[in-house]
Coordinates of C-alpha atoms in Angstrom, one line a residue:
Chain A
M1 CA 33.9 -11.1 -10.7
G2 CA 30.1 -11.1 -10.6
S3 CA 28.1 -8.1 -9.3
L4 CA 26.9 -9.9 -6.2
T5 CA 30.5 -10.7 -5.1
A6 CA 31.6 -7.2 -5.8
L7 CA 28.8 -5.7 -3.8
G8 CA 29.5 -8.1 -1.0
L9 CA 33.1 -7.0 -1.0
V10 CA 32.2 -3.3 -1.0
L11 CA 29.9 -3.9 2.0
L12 CA 32.6 -5.9 3.8
I13 CA 35.1 -3.1 3.4
L14 CA 32.7 -0.4 4.5
M15 CA 31.7 -2.5 7.6
I16 CA 35.4 -3.0 8.5
I17 CA 36.0 0.8 8.2
V18 CA 33.0 1.6 10.5
G19 CA 33.0 -1.3 12.9
G20 CA 36.4 -3.0 12.8
K21 CA 36.1 -6.5 14.3
Q22 CA 32.4 -5.9 15.0
G23 CA 32.0 -5.1 11.3
I24 CA 33.5 -8.5 10.3
S25 CA 31.2 -10.3 12.7
S26 CA 28.1 -8.4 11.5
F27 CA 29.0 -9.3 7.9
L28 CA 29.6 -13.0 8.8
S29 CA 26.2 -13.1 10.6
M30 CA 24.5 -12.2 7.4
V31 CA 26.5 -14.8 5.4
V32 CA 25.8 -17.6 8.0
N33 CA 22.1 -16.6 8.1
F34 CA 21.9 -17.0 4.4
G35 CA 23.6 -20.4 4.6
I36 CA 21.1 -21.6 7.3
L37 CA 18.2 -20.2 5.2
F38 CA 19.3 -22.1 2.1
F39 CA 20.0 -25.3 4.1
S40 CA 16.5 -25.1 5.5
I41 CA 15.1 -24.9 2.0
V42 CA 17.0 -27.9 1.0
L43 CA 15.7 -29.8 4.0
I44 CA 12.2 -28.9 3.1
A45 CA 12.8 -30.0 -0.5
F46 CA 13.7 -33.4 1.0
H47 CA 10.3 -33.5 2.5
M48 CA 11.2 -32.7 6.1
P49 CA 8.2 -31.1 7.8
P50 CA 8.4 -27.4 6.7
I51 CA 7.1 -25.7 9.9
I52 CA 9.3 -27.7 12.3
V53 CA 12.4 -27.1 10.1
T54 CA 11.6 -23.4 10.0
V55 CA 11.0 -23.1 13.8
V56 CA 14.3 -24.8 14.5
A57 CA 16.1 -22.7 11.9
S58 CA 14.5 -19.6 13.3
V59 CA 15.8 -20.2 16.8
I60 CA 19.3 -20.6 15.4
L61 CA 18.9 -17.6 13.2
L62 CA 17.8 -15.5 16.1
S63 CA 20.7 -16.6 18.3
I64 CA 23.2 -15.8 15.5
T65 CA 21.7 -12.4 14.9
I66 CA 21.6 -11.5 18.6
F67 CA 24.7 -13.1 20.0
W68 CA 26.9 -11.8 17.2
S69 CA 25.8 -8.3 17.7
S70 CA 27.8 -6.1 20.0
A71 CA 25.3 -6.1 22.9
S72 CA 26.6 -7.0 26.4
D73 CA 26.2 -10.6 27.7
N74 CA 23.3 -9.8 29.9
A75 CA 21.5 -7.7 27.2
S76 CA 21.9 -10.4 24.5
T77 CA 20.8 -13.3 26.7
T78 CA 17.7 -11.3 27.7
A79 CA 17.1 -10.3 24.0
F80 CA 17.4 -13.9 22.9
Q81 CA 15.0 -15.2 25.6
A82 CA 12.5 -12.4 24.7
S83 CA 12.7 -13.0 21.0
V84 CA 12.1 -16.7 21.3
L85 CA 9.1 -16.0 23.5
I86 CA 7.7 -13.5 20.9
L87 CA 8.5 -16.0 18.1
I88 CA 6.2 -18.5 19.8
L89 CA 3.5 -15.9 20.2
L90 CA 3.8 -14.9 16.6
I91 CA 3.6 -18.5 15.4
A92 CA 0.3 -18.8 17.4
I93 CA -1.0 -15.9 15.4
I94 CA 0.4 -16.8 12.0
I95 CA -0.9 -20.4 11.8
P96 CA -4.6 -19.7 12.2
I97 CA -4.4 -16.5 10.0
E98 CA -2.6 -18.3 7.2
Y99 CA -5.1 -21.2 7.3
W100 CA -7.9 -18.8 7.3
A101 CA -6.6 -16.5 4.5
R102 CA -5.1 -19.3 2.4
V103 CA -2.4 -17.2 0.9
G104 CA 0.0 -20.1 0.2
G105 CA 1.3 -20.8 -3.3
F106 CA 1.1 -18.6 -6.3
G107 CA -1.4 -16.2 -7.8
L108 CA -2.6 -15.6 -11.4
E109 CA 0.1 -12.8 -11.5
D110 CA 2.7 -15.6 -11.4
S111 CA 1.3 -17.5 -14.4
E112 CA 4.0 -16.4 -16.8
E113 CA 6.8 -17.3 -14.5
L114 CA 5.3 -20.7 -13.7
E115 CA 5.2 -21.7 -17.3
G116 CA 6.8 -25.1 -17.8
L117 CA 7.1 -25.8 -14.1
S118 CA 5.2 -28.7 -12.5
L119 CA 3.1 -27.4 -9.6
Y120 CA 2.2 -30.7 -8.1
V121 CA 5.3 -31.3 -6.1
G122 CA 3.7 -32.8 -3.0
I123 CA 4.7 -30.0 -0.6
N124 CA 1.9 -28.1 1.2
F125 CA 2.1 -24.5 0.1
T126 CA 0.0 -23.2 2.9
K127 CA 2.6 -24.5 5.3
L128 CA 5.3 -22.8 3.2
A129 CA 3.4 -19.5 3.5
I130 CA 3.5 -20.0 7.3
C131 CA 7.3 -20.5 7.1
T132 CA 7.7 -17.4 4.9
A133 CA 5.8 -15.3 7.4
I134 CA 7.8 -16.6 10.3
L135 CA 11.1 -16.0 8.6
S136 CA 10.3 -12.5 7.5
S137 CA 9.6 -11.4 11.0
L138 CA 12.9 -12.7 12.5
G139 CA 15.0 -9.7 11.7
A140 CA 12.5 -7.2 13.1
I141 CA 12.0 -9.1 16.4
A142 CA 15.8 -9.5 16.8
E143 CA 16.5 -5.8 16.2
A144 CA 13.8 -4.6 18.6
S145 CA 14.7 -7.0 21.4
I146 CA 18.4 -6.1 21.1
A147 CA 17.6 -2.3 21.2
I148 CA 15.4 -2.5 24.3
A149 CA 17.6 -5.0 26.2
S150 CA 20.7 -2.9 25.6
G151 CA 18.9 0.3 26.7
L152 CA 17.6 -1.4 29.9
D153 CA 21.0 -3.1 30.6
E154 CA 22.6 0.3 30.5
I155 CA 20.1 1.6 33.0
T156 CA 20.6 -1.3 35.4
T157 CA 24.3 -1.1 35.2
Q158 CA 24.3 2.6 36.1
H159 CA 21.5 2.3 38.8
P160 CA 21.6 -1.2 40.2
K161 CA 19.1 -0.3 42.9
I162 CA 16.4 0.9 40.5
P163 CA 13.0 -0.5 41.5
A164 CA 11.7 -3.1 39.0
D165 CA 8.5 -1.1 38.4
Q166 CA 10.5 1.9 37.4
L167 CA 12.6 -0.3 35.0
F168 CA 9.4 -1.5 33.4
A169 CA 8.2 2.1 32.8
D170 CA 11.7 2.9 31.3
G171 CA 11.4 -0.1 29.0
I172 CA 8.1 1.0 27.7
F173 CA 9.4 4.5 27.2
I174 CA 12.4 3.3 25.2
G175 CA 10.1 1.0 23.3
K176 CA 7.8 3.8 22.2
Q177 CA 10.7 5.5 20.4
I178 CA 11.8 2.2 18.8
I179 CA 8.3 1.4 17.4
G180 CA 8.0 4.8 15.7
T181 CA 11.0 4.2 13.6
A182 CA 10.8 0.4 13.3
V183 CA 7.4 0.8 11.6
N184 CA 9.1 2.8 8.9
T185 CA 11.8 0.2 8.4
L186 CA 9.1 -2.4 7.9
F187 CA 6.7 -0.5 5.7
F188 CA 9.4 1.0 3.4
G189 CA 10.8 -2.5 3.1
F190 CA 7.3 -3.7 2.1
F191 CA 6.8 -0.8 -0.4
G192 CA 10.2 -1.6 -1.9
S193 CA 9.8 -5.3 -2.2
S194 CA 6.2 -5.1 -3.7
M195 CA 6.7 -2.1 -5.9
G196 CA 6.5 -4.2 -9.1
L197 CA 3.2 -5.7 -7.8
F198 CA 1.7 -2.2 -7.1
I199 CA 2.6 -1.0 -10.6
W200 CA 1.0 -4.2 -12.0
F201 CA -2.2 -3.6 -10.0
Y202 CA -2.4 0.0 -11.2
G203 CA -1.7 -0.9 -14.8
L204 CA -4.4 -3.6 -14.8
N205 CA -7.0 -1.4 -13.0
Y206 CA -7.4 -3.5 -9.9
S207 CA -10.0 -2.1 -7.5
L208 CA -9.3 -1.8 -3.8
G209 CA -11.4 -4.9 -3.2
D210 CA -9.4 -6.8 -5.8
I211 CA -6.1 -5.8 -4.1
L212 CA -7.3 -6.6 -0.6
N213 CA -8.3 -10.1 -1.7
D214 CA -5.3 -10.7 -4.0
K215 CA -3.3 -13.7 -2.9
I216 CA 0.1 -12.3 -3.4
F217 CA -0.6 -8.9 -2.0
A218 CA -2.4 -10.5 1.0
A219 CA 0.6 -12.8 1.6
E220 CA 3.1 -9.9 1.7
L221 CA 0.8 -7.6 3.8
I222 CA 0.3 -10.4 6.3
A223 CA 4.1 -10.9 6.6
I224 CA 4.7 -7.2 7.2
V225 CA 1.9 -6.7 9.7
I226 CA 2.9 -9.9 11.6
S227 CA 6.4 -8.4 11.9
L228 CA 4.9 -5.1 13.1
I229 CA 2.9 -7.0 15.8
G230 CA 6.1 -8.8 16.7
V231 CA 8.0 -5.6 17.2
V232 CA 5.1 -4.1 19.4
L233 CA 4.9 -7.3 21.5
T234 CA 8.7 -7.4 21.9
I235 CA 8.6 -4.3 24.0
P236 CA 6.6 -5.5 26.9
G237 CA 8.1 -9.0 26.4
T238 CA 11.7 -7.9 26.7
T239 CA 11.0 -5.4 29.5
L240 CA 9.1 -8.1 31.6
I241 CA 12.0 -10.5 31.4
M242 CA 14.5 -7.8 32.2
S243 CA 12.6 -6.6 35.3
Y244 CA 12.0 -10.1 36.4
K245 CA 15.7 -10.8 36.3
L246 CA 16.4 -7.5 38.1
R247 CA 13.9 -8.4 40.9
R248 CA 15.5 -11.8 41.3
K249 CA 19.0 -10.3 41.4
Q250 CA 18.0 -7.7 44.0
R251 CA 16.3 -10.3 46.2
Q252 CA 19.5 -12.4 46.0
G253 CA 21.5 -9.3 46.9
Q254 CA 19.4 -8.7 49.9
K255 CA 19.8 -12.4 51.0
T256 CA 23.6 -12.3 50.8
E257 CA 23.5 -9.0 52.7
S258 CA 21.4 -10.4 55.5
D259 CA 23.6 -13.6 55.6
H260 CA 26.6 -11.5 56.5
Chain B
M1 CA -3.7 1.4 44.6
K2 CA -1.7 2.4 41.6
A3 CA -1.3 -1.2 40.5
K4 CA -5.1 -1.7 40.9
L5 CA -5.7 1.2 38.7
T6 CA -3.4 0.0 35.9
S7 CA -4.8 -3.5 36.0
K8 CA -8.3 -2.0 35.6
M9 CA -7.0 0.0 32.7
T10 CA -5.6 -3.2 31.1
W11 CA -9.0 -4.9 31.3
V12 CA -10.7 -1.9 29.7
Q13 CA -8.1 -2.0 27.0
I14 CA -8.5 -5.8 26.3
I15 CA -12.2 -5.4 26.1
G16 CA -11.8 -2.4 23.8
V17 CA -9.4 -4.3 21.5
L18 CA -11.7 -7.3 21.3
L19 CA -14.7 -5.1 20.5
F20 CA -12.8 -3.2 17.9
C21 CA -11.6 -6.4 16.2
L22 CA -15.0 -8.0 16.4
V23 CA -16.7 -4.9 14.8
A24 CA -14.0 -4.9 12.1
V25 CA -14.6 -8.6 11.4
F26 CA -18.4 -8.3 11.4
L27 CA -18.4 -5.4 9.0
T28 CA -15.9 -7.1 6.6
A29 CA -17.8 -10.4 6.7
H30 CA -21.0 -8.5 5.6
D31 CA -19.5 -6.3 2.9
D32 CA -20.5 -8.5 -0.1
S33 CA -22.8 -5.9 -1.6
L34 CA -19.7 -3.6 -1.9
Y35 CA -18.2 -6.0 -4.5
T36 CA -19.2 -5.9 -8.1
K37 CA -17.9 -9.5 -8.6
P38 CA -20.3 -12.2 -7.7
I39 CA -19.7 -13.9 -4.3
F40 CA -20.7 -17.5 -3.5
Q41 CA -21.3 -18.7 0.0
V42 CA -20.4 -22.4 0.4
T43 CA -22.9 -24.3 2.6
R44 CA -22.1 -27.9 1.8
V45 CA -19.2 -29.8 0.2
Q46 CA -19.1 -33.2 -1.3
N47 CA -15.7 -34.6 -1.9
G48 CA -15.4 -36.8 -5.0
K49 CA -12.8 -39.1 -6.4
V50 CA -9.1 -38.8 -5.7
T51 CA -6.4 -39.5 -8.3
K52 CA -2.7 -40.1 -7.5
M53 CA -0.4 -38.4 -9.9
S54 CA 3.3 -38.1 -10.4
D55 CA 5.4 -36.0 -12.7
E56 CA 8.7 -36.5 -14.5
F57 CA 10.7 -35.5 -11.4
H58 CA 9.1 -38.3 -9.3
N59 CA 7.0 -35.8 -7.3
T60 CA 3.8 -37.4 -6.2
D61 CA 0.6 -35.5 -5.4
Y62 CA -3.1 -36.3 -5.0
Y63 CA -5.7 -34.6 -7.0
H64 CA -9.2 -34.3 -5.6
Q65 CA -12.6 -33.5 -7.1
Q66 CA -15.2 -31.7 -5.0
T67 CA -18.7 -30.4 -5.5
L68 CA -19.7 -27.2 -3.7
Y69 CA -23.3 -26.4 -2.8
G70 CA -24.3 -22.9 -1.8
H71 CA -25.8 -19.6 -2.9
I72 CA -24.9 -16.3 -4.4
T73 CA -24.8 -13.5 -1.8
N74 CA -24.7 -10.3 -3.9
G75 CA -25.6 -8.7 -7.2
K76 CA -28.4 -9.5 -9.6
H77 CA -28.5 -13.2 -8.7
A78 CA -28.4 -12.8 -4.9
G79 CA -30.0 -15.6 -3.1
E80 CA -30.0 -18.1 -6.0
A81 CA -28.7 -21.5 -5.2
L82 CA -25.8 -22.9 -7.2
T83 CA -23.6 -26.0 -7.6
I84 CA -19.9 -25.6 -8.5
Q85 CA -17.3 -28.2 -9.4
N86 CA -13.8 -27.6 -8.0
S87 CA -10.6 -29.6 -8.1
F88 CA -7.6 -29.2 -5.9
S89 CA -4.2 -30.9 -5.1
N90 CA -2.6 -31.6 -1.8
S91 CA 0.1 -29.1 -2.3
G92 CA -2.4 -26.3 -3.3
A93 CA 0.1 -24.2 -5.2
M94 CA -2.6 -22.7 -7.5
D95 CA -5.8 -24.4 -6.3
H96 CA -7.6 -24.7 -3.0
E97 CA -9.8 -27.1 -1.1
Y98 CA -12.9 -25.2 -0.2
K99 CA -14.9 -25.8 3.0
P100 CA -18.4 -24.9 4.2
N101 CA -18.9 -21.3 5.4
Q102 CA -16.2 -19.9 3.1
K103 CA -17.0 -17.2 0.7
L104 CA -15.6 -17.3 -2.9
F105 CA -15.4 -15.0 -5.8
I106 CA -16.9 -16.8 -8.8
I107 CA -17.2 -16.2 -12.5
L108 CA -20.9 -16.5 -13.6
H109 CA -22.0 -17.9 -16.9
T110 CA -25.6 -17.4 -17.8
K111 CA -25.7 -19.5 -21.0
P112 CA -27.0 -22.0 -21.5
K113 CA -28.2 -21.9 -17.9
L114 CA -26.7 -20.3 -14.7
H115 CA -23.5 -22.0 -13.8
A116 CA -20.1 -20.8 -12.4
T117 CA -16.4 -21.5 -11.9
V118 CA -14.5 -20.5 -8.8
K119 CA -12.0 -17.6 -9.2
D120 CA -10.5 -17.2 -5.7
L121 CA -11.2 -17.2 -2.0
K122 CA -12.6 -14.0 -0.4
R123 CA -9.9 -13.3 2.1
D124 CA -10.6 -9.7 3.3
V125 CA -11.8 -10.8 6.7
P126 CA -8.5 -12.2 8.1
I127 CA -6.6 -9.3 6.5
V128 CA -8.8 -6.7 8.2
L129 CA -8.7 -8.6 11.5
L130 CA -4.9 -8.6 11.4
L131 CA -4.8 -4.9 10.5
A132 CA -7.3 -4.1 13.4
L133 CA -5.1 -6.1 15.8
A134 CA -2.0 -4.2 14.7
V135 CA -3.7 -0.8 15.0
S136 CA -5.1 -1.5 18.4
L137 CA -1.7 -2.8 19.7
L138 CA 0.0 0.4 18.4
M139 CA -2.6 2.6 20.1
I140 CA -2.3 0.7 23.4
V141 CA 1.5 0.9 23.6
L142 CA 2.0 4.3 22.0
K143 CA -1.2 6.1 23.2
V144 CA -1.6 9.5 21.4
H145 CA 1.7 9.0 19.5
G146 CA 0.1 6.0 17.8
V147 CA -2.0 8.4 15.8
T148 CA 1.1 10.0 14.4
V149 CA 2.6 6.6 13.5
I150 CA -0.5 5.3 11.8
G151 CA -1.1 8.7 10.1
S152 CA 2.5 8.6 8.8
I153 CA 1.9 5.1 7.3
A154 CA -1.4 6.3 5.7
I155 CA 0.2 9.4 4.2
N156 CA 3.1 7.5 2.8
T157 CA 0.9 4.8 1.3
L158 CA -1.2 7.4 -0.5
L159 CA 2.0 9.1 -1.8
F160 CA 3.4 5.8 -2.9
W161 CA 0.2 5.0 -4.8
G162 CA 0.4 8.5 -6.4
A163 CA 3.9 7.8 -7.5
V164 CA 2.8 4.5 -9.0
K165 CA 0.1 6.4 -10.9
L166 CA 2.6 8.9 -12.2
D167 CA 5.1 6.1 -13.2
H168 CA 2.3 4.4 -15.1
A169 CA 1.3 7.6 -16.9
N170 CA 4.9 7.8 -18.2
N171 CA 4.9 4.1 -19.2
G172 CA 7.8 3.5 -16.7
A173 CA 10.1 5.8 -18.7
A174 CA 10.9 8.0 -15.7
V175 CA 10.8 5.4 -12.9
I176 CA 14.1 6.5 -11.3
P177 CA 13.4 10.3 -11.2
I178 CA 9.8 9.8 -10.0
F179 CA 10.8 7.5 -7.1
S180 CA 13.9 9.6 -6.2
I181 CA 11.6 12.6 -5.7
L182 CA 9.2 10.4 -3.8
A183 CA 12.1 9.3 -1.6
V184 CA 12.9 12.9 -0.8
I185 CA 9.2 13.7 0.1
F186 CA 8.9 10.4 2.1
C187 CA 12.0 11.4 4.2
F188 CA 10.8 14.9 4.7
I189 CA 7.4 14.0 5.9
T190 CA 8.4 11.0 8.0
L191 CA 11.3 12.8 9.8
F192 CA 9.1 15.9 10.3
L193 CA 6.5 13.7 12.0
V194 CA 9.1 11.9 14.1
M195 CA 11.4 14.8 15.1
G196 CA 9.5 18.0 14.3
W197 CA 11.0 21.0 12.5
N198 CA 14.4 21.7 14.0
K199 CA 18.1 21.5 13.3
K200 CA 18.3 17.9 14.4
M201 CA 15.8 17.0 11.8
L202 CA 17.7 18.9 9.1
V203 CA 20.9 17.1 10.0
T204 CA 19.1 13.7 9.9
L205 CA 17.5 14.6 6.6
S206 CA 20.7 15.5 4.9
A207 CA 22.5 12.4 6.2
V208 CA 19.7 10.1 5.0
L209 CA 19.5 11.8 1.5
S210 CA 23.2 11.8 0.9
A211 CA 23.7 8.3 2.2
T212 CA 21.0 7.0 -0.1
A213 CA 22.3 9.0 -3.1
I214 CA 25.9 7.7 -2.6
T215 CA 24.5 4.1 -2.3
V216 CA 22.8 4.3 -5.6
L217 CA 25.9 5.9 -7.3
L218 CA 28.1 3.2 -5.7
T219 CA 25.8 0.5 -6.9
L220 CA 25.8 1.9 -10.5
L221 CA 29.6 2.0 -10.3
V222 CA 29.9 -1.6 -9.2
F223 CA 27.4 -2.6 -11.9
G224 CA 29.5 -0.7 -14.5
V225 CA 32.8 -2.3 -13.4
T226 CA 31.4 -5.9 -13.3
H227 CA 29.2 -5.4 -16.4
E228 CA 26.3 -6.6 -14.3
R229 CA 27.5 -10.2 -14.5
G230 CA 25.2 -12.5 -12.6
M231 CA 22.3 -10.0 -12.4
Y232 CA 19.3 -12.0 -13.5
Y233 CA 16.8 -9.1 -14.1
E234 CA 14.7 -11.6 -16.1
S235 CA 13.9 -13.4 -12.9
M236 CA 12.2 -10.3 -11.4
Q237 CA 8.6 -10.9 -10.6
Y238 CA 5.5 -8.9 -11.8
V239 CA 7.5 -6.7 -14.1
T240 CA 5.5 -4.7 -16.6
Q241 CA 8.3 -2.3 -17.6
L242 CA 12.1 -2.1 -18.0
P243 CA 13.4 -4.2 -15.2
K244 CA 16.8 -2.7 -14.3
P245 CA 15.6 0.9 -13.3
L246 CA 12.6 -0.7 -11.6
F247 CA 15.0 -2.9 -9.5
L248 CA 17.0 0.2 -8.5
A249 CA 13.9 2.1 -7.6
E250 CA 12.7 -0.9 -5.5
V251 CA 16.0 -1.0 -3.5
L252 CA 16.0 2.8 -3.1
I253 CA 12.6 2.9 -1.5
G254 CA 13.1 -0.4 0.4
V255 CA 16.2 0.8 2.2
L256 CA 14.9 4.3 3.1
G257 CA 13.0 3.3 6.2
A258 CA 16.0 1.5 7.7
V259 CA 18.3 4.4 6.9
M260 CA 15.9 6.9 8.5
D261 CA 15.5 4.6 11.5
E262 CA 19.3 4.5 12.0
A263 CA 20.0 8.2 11.3
T264 CA 17.3 9.3 13.7
D265 CA 18.8 7.1 16.4
I266 CA 22.4 8.3 15.9
V267 CA 21.6 12.0 15.5
A268 CA 19.3 12.1 18.6
S269 CA 21.9 10.3 20.8
L270 CA 24.7 12.6 19.6
A271 CA 22.6 15.7 20.2
T272 CA 21.9 14.6 23.8
L273 CA 25.6 13.8 24.3
K274 CA 26.7 17.2 23.0
Q275 CA 24.1 18.9 25.3
E276 CA 25.4 17.1 28.3
R277 CA 29.0 17.5 27.5
P278 CA 29.5 20.6 25.3
E279 CA 33.3 20.4 25.6
L280 CA 33.4 17.3 23.3
S281 CA 35.2 18.1 20.0
K282 CA 33.8 17.4 16.5
M283 CA 36.1 14.4 16.2
Q284 CA 34.9 13.0 19.5
I285 CA 31.3 13.4 18.5
F286 CA 32.1 11.6 15.2
T287 CA 33.8 8.7 17.1
S288 CA 30.8 8.2 19.5
G289 CA 28.5 8.3 16.5
R290 CA 30.5 5.5 14.9
Q291 CA 30.4 3.5 18.2
I292 CA 26.6 3.8 18.3
G293 CA 26.3 3.0 14.6
K294 CA 28.4 -0.1 14.6
S295 CA 26.2 -1.8 17.2
I296 CA 22.9 -1.0 15.3
M297 CA 24.0 -1.7 11.8
G298 CA 24.3 -5.5 12.0
P299 CA 20.7 -6.2 13.3
L300 CA 19.3 -3.5 11.0
I301 CA 20.8 -5.1 7.9
N302 CA 19.3 -8.4 9.0
V303 CA 15.8 -6.9 9.2
L304 CA 15.9 -6.2 5.5
F305 CA 17.7 -9.4 4.7
F306 CA 14.9 -11.5 6.2
I307 CA 12.2 -9.4 4.5
F308 CA 13.9 -9.7 1.1
M309 CA 14.9 -13.3 1.3
A310 CA 11.9 -15.0 3.1
E311 CA 9.5 -14.3 0.2
T312 CA 11.7 -16.1 -2.3
L313 CA 11.2 -19.4 -0.4
P314 CA 8.2 -20.9 -2.2
M315 CA 9.5 -20.3 -5.7
T316 CA 13.0 -21.5 -4.9
L317 CA 11.5 -24.7 -3.6
L318 CA 9.4 -25.2 -6.7
Y319 CA 12.5 -24.8 -8.8
L320 CA 14.4 -27.3 -6.7
K321 CA 11.5 -29.8 -7.0
N322 CA 11.4 -29.3 -10.7
G323 CA 14.8 -30.9 -11.1
N324 CA 16.9 -27.7 -11.3
T325 CA 20.3 -27.5 -9.8
W326 CA 20.9 -25.6 -6.5
H327 CA 22.9 -23.0 -8.3
Y328 CA 20.3 -22.3 -10.9
S329 CA 17.5 -22.2 -8.4
F330 CA 19.5 -19.7 -6.3
S331 CA 20.3 -17.5 -9.3
M332 CA 16.8 -17.3 -10.6
N333 CA 15.1 -16.7 -7.3
M334 CA 17.3 -15.6 -4.5
S335 CA 20.1 -13.7 -6.1
L336 CA 18.2 -10.5 -6.7
G337 CA 16.9 -10.6 -3.1
M338 CA 20.5 -11.1 -2.0
T339 CA 21.7 -8.1 -4.2
S340 CA 19.0 -5.9 -2.6
S341 CA 20.1 -7.0 0.9
L342 CA 23.7 -6.1 0.1
I343 CA 22.9 -2.7 -1.4
S344 CA 20.7 -2.0 1.6
G345 CA 23.6 -3.0 3.8
I346 CA 25.9 -0.5 2.0
G347 CA 23.3 2.2 2.5
I348 CA 23.0 1.4 6.2
V349 CA 26.7 1.5 6.8
L350 CA 27.2 4.7 4.9
T351 CA 24.4 6.3 7.0
V352 CA 26.5 5.6 10.1
I353 CA 29.4 7.5 8.7
L354 CA 27.4 10.4 7.3
S355 CA 25.1 11.0 10.2
S356 CA 28.0 11.0 12.7
L357 CA 29.9 13.4 10.4
F358 CA 27.0 15.8 9.9
A359 CA 26.1 15.7 13.6
G360 CA 29.7 16.4 14.5
L361 CA 29.9 19.3 12.1
W362 CA 26.6 21.0 12.7
I363 CA 25.2 20.2 16.1
K364 CA 26.2 22.7 18.8
G365 CA 25.8 22.1 22.5
D366 CA 23.3 24.9 23.2
E367 CA 20.4 23.5 21.1
R368 CA 18.4 20.4 21.2

């Protein structure tokens, strides 16, 4: 048995111990997400338009991550709507930034690895960088929107008469706590995944200017900062949708009361 | 009245953000004199002939020649006009099409007369703009607390750079000890900034540290049992030292944020619960911790999964387009990212168990 399979098995067992049925579905969501990711790469390799493939895949990936979590129906529907909204906003930021910064493709640091590979494959690497940035942010958006939607759903279940303005304030309050820790998740993930690169920079005496303009570093930094912006935007986004729904529900409630 | 006040505030904020970003962009766009490398401003471009080319795997691409006219903006030759030849392909994996108004880093040759080759694009302006946008959004949503969050990132970045320095001084011989100590310091500072100095913080700290330590030991155990079959360390990118310890250190640091995020959540909720209902037993506290944890762990594992996997996309595609099999392309590019995701997942699940356990054992109802 390979190490990858063995680690997967250990994870599955631990998840079942902690979460039971929920553990199995969390594990499956990761496996299915991987399948969709790989399938999208294959589609792009067959010259399907990369950005469209990625956007469609992203909506599916978000729905799997959100609906297979243990959040209540109302919470997960709201979280999904909010995360798709944020996804659209992020794409609107990502596309101009990537075309401006041109971080697609490979840098001089990749030379050794690229030896013997043909680089002229007829796929636009700037578009691929856009896809990479979109995909990196999905997990962060999904997690933030689930956390806020679940918190607010709990509040509306316990106080169905809560004014929508009050709910909005509560959402921002919950959101503040989430951002503080989500920032850590993202930045440590970034430190971990680019540690080799940092050691490389130090070893070869890159100056701060060299690092800031380095293609590979810039690409990774853009992806992480975009995810961070996504998390921050998710807070008002999810809260707005939740309080809009509450207002509509309360209005309907009043209507049925006055009908009787 | 109140609504009016808040909408006024929002306008002030929007103008503030725009001003801040504009100033940041303006300053970065005029920082050429800070660079020692010569910078070239493109003013006019003439596109030349186009060649169609195809490789042995039937990939077709177009190769363009272009002439760039412009002048140097910094250093000894500032102001001097220059003409540079450039070539680029449609896919642009290692080359770029340059356009007027872009600034480029160039390599100057003075013999026999002044001429130059393009090195890379100057891309600090969009990077700084994005950072400015993120900082201002954080400040708007978090207000004063935003300073703590940004400060915590700044401190951690400096510490990380210090550890990289130390690692390099040892030629990578002590990468695991160095980054383990760094992990402990990271946790201490970050949790101190988030929770302050109290018992809750100590419970969280011990849960985070022991979960991370057990994860690393468990990983080593699995590697030992499976003889690391299917671990393609040679496929690691940007490696300048022994790859296996570096890989472990990368995963260790990478998972730390997620584990802290989760432990903070669980311990804080359990402390509040115990305060409201002091009659709950240790076992009941543990069970509620598990309940909270099992709903957070799935989404959290996916956060790291997407970070680790998305960046493998361009190289995997290049492998596929170079006639490699799906299996080989996966092994050489995605399998290490997948391994990192799985190890992180193990850390995240262990944190649920340990933080619920420690909270149950050590948190009493009379303290916050």
